[in-house]
């Protein structure tokens, strides 16, 4: 795989978003969210997803110039209508509202409807770190997941991210799907011609399989934990909480009505809401205790866990956010590796708009 400079890559993605009609500032933000996913090693949600957004725009499911607005609010809460905009833009807008409310009254909670796929959950929760706040980020997603004991697709991968500031230690950043794996990981395995580990997906009859094309054949993904014996019911519960907070609370489509990310699948008839939903939150630390005291003890918490006795000589206790932070530093220094199939996708997308992908890395722009 070739390595690609993250700044040039973001420039290319930004130009693509401008070409579909996004205002420059929103194209900049959307491109930052996508490339940040690649930097953090979440390749399944990075520039490999660009073609998905473009196809949804071509189908009229994404509005490149949305009028994002608050439709209901209290001092600490709000509901936002994303006007079918890119979730990559709508979610940061919502997070800024949450932070503004937290600055005024201690906490801010924003539920969003009428949006689209918002990229990695961690990008949005980490925005709160800049304000010395704890950030929350959740979204519902395309129904690809069966609840425990079912073979029907009723939930999405429905991620949760919580970012917590520290004093001297790197921040604590949890960012995880409520399924055994994110759907994009199956796409990555398919591009590599590899099988899925048993426990990730089940076939249309509800039996475990390693087929990366199981979803296309009527199968489904499994909640975090997989089987009931491995506590898959807990993953199902987590996913349902995200669905309720993101969609039932906001007026977005929930459960099987959540719109699919792929443009070739039709929207479900008789929708119960509008678009996808998100839930963003910000908590001012000093609304609970002095911020410096909290951050001192967060450092102590992290140091205690890092110093714990490990199960093996070469094992290391990691803090949520460690692998992504280390990956980001490496990829900023050495470039982002892109699979040939992804490069071809990006080149094809560029060709649609008169942009030459490779020129962005050859000093042309």
PDB file of C-alpha atoms in Angstrom, residues 47-152:
ATOM      1  CA  UNK A  47     -11.768   8.537   2.985  1.00  0.00           C
ATOM      2  CA  UNK A  48     -12.802   5.027   1.928  1.00  0.00           C
ATOM      3  CA  UNK A  49     -16.338   6.220   2.740  1.00  0.00           C
ATOM      4  CA  UNK A  50     -16.186   9.273   0.445  1.00  0.00           C
ATOM      5  CA  UNK A  51     -17.836   7.441  -2.451  1.00  0.00           C
ATOM      6  CA  UNK A  52     -20.778   6.593  -0.180  1.00  0.00           C
ATOM      7  CA  UNK A  53     -21.481  10.248   0.580  1.00  0.00           C
ATOM      8  CA  UNK A  54     -21.184  11.190  -3.080  1.00  0.00           C
ATOM      9  CA  UNK A  55     -23.613   8.484  -4.149  1.00  0.00           C
ATOM     10  CA  UNK A  56     -26.131   9.572  -1.515  1.00  0.00           C
ATOM     11  CA  UNK A  57     -25.794  13.144  -2.810  1.00  0.00           C
ATOM     12  CA  UNK A  58     -26.349  11.916  -6.373  1.00  0.00           C
ATOM     13  CA  UNK A  59     -29.512  10.148  -5.197  1.00  0.00           C
ATOM     14  CA  UNK A  60     -30.766  13.354  -3.548  1.00  0.00           C
ATOM     15  CA  UNK A  61     -30.497  11.973  -0.031  1.00  0.00           C
ATOM     16  CA  UNK A  62     -27.819  14.471   1.045  1.00  0.00           C
ATOM     17  CA  UNK A  63     -28.314  18.227   0.901  1.00  0.00           C
ATOM     18  CA  UNK A  64     -24.961  19.919   0.249  1.00  0.00           C
ATOM     19  CA  UNK A  65     -26.252  23.302   1.480  1.00  0.00           C
ATOM     20  CA  UNK A  66     -28.426  22.495   4.493  1.00  0.00           C
ATOM     21  CA  UNK A  67     -30.184  25.023   6.691  1.00  0.00           C
ATOM     22  CA  UNK A  68     -29.238  23.440  10.022  1.00  0.00           C
ATOM     23  CA  UNK A  69     -31.367  24.899  12.790  1.00  0.00           C
ATOM     24  CA  UNK A  70     -32.550  24.514  16.358  1.00  0.00           C
ATOM     25  CA  UNK A  71     -36.241  23.579  16.418  1.00  0.00           C
ATOM     26  CA  UNK A  72     -36.675  23.223  20.180  1.00  0.00           C
ATOM     27  CA  UNK A  73     -34.536  24.161  23.167  1.00  0.00           C
ATOM     28  CA  UNK A  74     -34.250  24.795  26.884  1.00  0.00           C
ATOM     29  CA  UNK A  75     -31.242  26.340  28.679  1.00  0.00           C
ATOM     30  CA  UNK A  76     -29.476  22.950  28.737  1.00  0.00           C
ATOM     31  CA  UNK A  77     -31.017  21.015  25.819  1.00  0.00           C
ATOM     32  CA  UNK A  78     -31.827  21.365  22.138  1.00  0.00           C
ATOM     33  CA  UNK A  79     -33.216  19.438  19.200  1.00  0.00           C
ATOM     34  CA  UNK A  80     -31.630  20.185  15.823  1.00  0.00           C
ATOM     35  CA  UNK A  81     -32.986  19.602  12.326  1.00  0.00           C
ATOM     36  CA  UNK A  82     -30.032  18.794  10.055  1.00  0.00           C
ATOM     37  CA  UNK A  83     -32.001  19.461   6.823  1.00  0.00           C
ATOM     38  CA  UNK A  84     -30.569  16.262   5.219  1.00  0.00           C
ATOM     39  CA  UNK A  85     -27.042  17.688   5.503  1.00  0.00           C
ATOM     40  CA  UNK A  86     -23.808  15.764   5.742  1.00  0.00           C
ATOM     41  CA  UNK A  87     -23.600  14.290   9.229  1.00  0.00           C
ATOM     42  CA  UNK A  88     -19.929  15.278   9.038  1.00  0.00           C
ATOM     43  CA  UNK A  89     -21.161  18.888   9.257  1.00  0.00           C
ATOM     44  CA  UNK A  90     -24.389  18.527  11.231  1.00  0.00           C
ATOM     45  CA  UNK A  91     -22.802  16.737  14.213  1.00  0.00           C
ATOM     46  CA  UNK A  92     -20.065  19.368  14.828  1.00  0.00           C
ATOM     47  CA  UNK A  93     -22.760  22.069  14.594  1.00  0.00           C
ATOM     48  CA  UNK A  94     -24.732  20.225  17.281  1.00  0.00           C
ATOM     49  CA  UNK A  95     -21.668  19.736  19.456  1.00  0.00           C
ATOM     50  CA  UNK A  96     -20.910  23.453  19.382  1.00  0.00           C
ATOM     51  CA  UNK A  97     -24.473  24.123  20.569  1.00  0.00           C
ATOM     52  CA  UNK A  98     -23.995  21.592  23.384  1.00  0.00           C
ATOM     53  CA  UNK A  99     -20.760  23.296  24.449  1.00  0.00           C
ATOM     54  CA  UNK A 100     -22.335  26.754  24.352  1.00  0.00           C
ATOM     55  CA  UNK A 101     -25.104  25.542  26.645  1.00  0.00           C
ATOM     56  CA  UNK A 102     -22.616  23.843  28.957  1.00  0.00           C
ATOM     57  CA  UNK A 103     -20.644  27.086  29.255  1.00  0.00           C
ATOM     58  CA  UNK A 104     -23.810  28.852  30.421  1.00  0.00           C
ATOM     59  CA  UNK A 105     -25.521  26.291  32.654  1.00  0.00           C
ATOM     60  CA  UNK A 106     -22.992  23.481  33.273  1.00  0.00           C
ATOM     61  CA  UNK A 107     -24.161  20.850  30.795  1.00  0.00           C
ATOM     62  CA  UNK A 108     -25.543  20.815  27.266  1.00  0.00           C
ATOM     63  CA  UNK A 109     -27.406  17.976  25.528  1.00  0.00           C
ATOM     64  CA  UNK A 110     -28.421  18.024  21.866  1.00  0.00           C
ATOM     65  CA  UNK A 111     -30.436  15.432  19.974  1.00  0.00           C
ATOM     66  CA  UNK A 112     -30.411  15.618  16.160  1.00  0.00           C
ATOM     67  CA  UNK A 113     -32.801  14.473  13.449  1.00  0.00           C
ATOM     68  CA  UNK A 114     -32.802  14.637   9.632  1.00  0.00           C
ATOM     69  CA  UNK A 115     -29.056  14.030   9.341  1.00  0.00           C
ATOM     70  CA  UNK A 116     -26.790  11.482   7.648  1.00  0.00           C
ATOM     71  CA  UNK A 117     -23.738   9.353   8.545  1.00  0.00           C
ATOM     72  CA  UNK A 118     -21.475  11.480  10.778  1.00  0.00           C
ATOM     73  CA  UNK A 119     -18.118   9.707  10.482  1.00  0.00           C
ATOM     74  CA  UNK A 120     -16.258   8.635  13.623  1.00  0.00           C
ATOM     75  CA  UNK A 121     -18.015   9.314  16.904  1.00  0.00           C
ATOM     76  CA  UNK A 122     -14.730  10.257  18.580  1.00  0.00           C
ATOM     77  CA  UNK A 123     -14.150  13.308  16.401  1.00  0.00           C
ATOM     78  CA  UNK A 124     -17.250  14.983  17.807  1.00  0.00           C
ATOM     79  CA  UNK A 125     -16.771  14.034  21.464  1.00  0.00           C
ATOM     80  CA  UNK A 126     -13.160  15.268  21.338  1.00  0.00           C
ATOM     81  CA  UNK A 127     -14.324  18.753  20.348  1.00  0.00           C
ATOM     82  CA  UNK A 128     -15.305  19.249  24.003  1.00  0.00           C
ATOM     83  CA  UNK A 129     -11.710  18.698  25.150  1.00  0.00           C
ATOM     84  CA  UNK A 130     -10.773  22.091  23.681  1.00  0.00           C
ATOM     85  CA  UNK A 131     -13.123  23.696  26.234  1.00  0.00           C
ATOM     86  CA  UNK A 132     -11.968  21.532  29.161  1.00  0.00           C
ATOM     87  CA  UNK A 133     -15.267  19.669  29.038  1.00  0.00           C
ATOM     88  CA  UNK A 134     -16.323  16.034  28.904  1.00  0.00           C
ATOM     89  CA  UNK A 135     -17.791  15.247  25.481  1.00  0.00           C
ATOM     90  CA  UNK A 136     -20.438  12.678  24.510  1.00  0.00           C
ATOM     91  CA  UNK A 137     -21.229  11.483  21.005  1.00  0.00           C
ATOM     92  CA  UNK A 138     -23.681   8.850  19.748  1.00  0.00           C
ATOM     93  CA  UNK A 139     -25.476   8.104  16.498  1.00  0.00           C
ATOM     94  CA  UNK A 140     -27.859   5.522  15.166  1.00  0.00           C
ATOM     95  CA  UNK A 141     -27.027   3.920  11.852  1.00  0.00           C
ATOM     96  CA  UNK A 142     -28.194   1.689   8.994  1.00  0.00           C
ATOM     97  CA  UNK A 143     -30.120  -1.344  10.339  1.00  0.00           C
ATOM     98  CA  UNK A 144     -27.656  -4.186   9.868  1.00  0.00           C
ATOM     99  CA  UNK A 145     -27.678  -5.675  13.363  1.00  0.00           C
ATOM    100  CA  UNK A 146     -29.949  -8.312  14.862  1.00  0.00           C
ATOM    101  CA  UNK A 147     -30.864  -8.131  18.539  1.00  0.00           C
ATOM    102  CA  UNK A 148     -30.064 -11.190  20.620  1.00  0.00           C
ATOM    103  CA  UNK A 149     -32.129 -14.238  19.546  1.00  0.00           C
ATOM    104  CA  UNK A 150     -33.292 -12.525  16.342  1.00  0.00           C
ATOM    105  CA  UNK A 151     -32.280 -12.838  12.694  1.00  0.00           C
ATOM    106  CA  UNK A 152     -34.027  -9.611  11.682  1.00  0.00           C
TER     107      UNK A 152
END
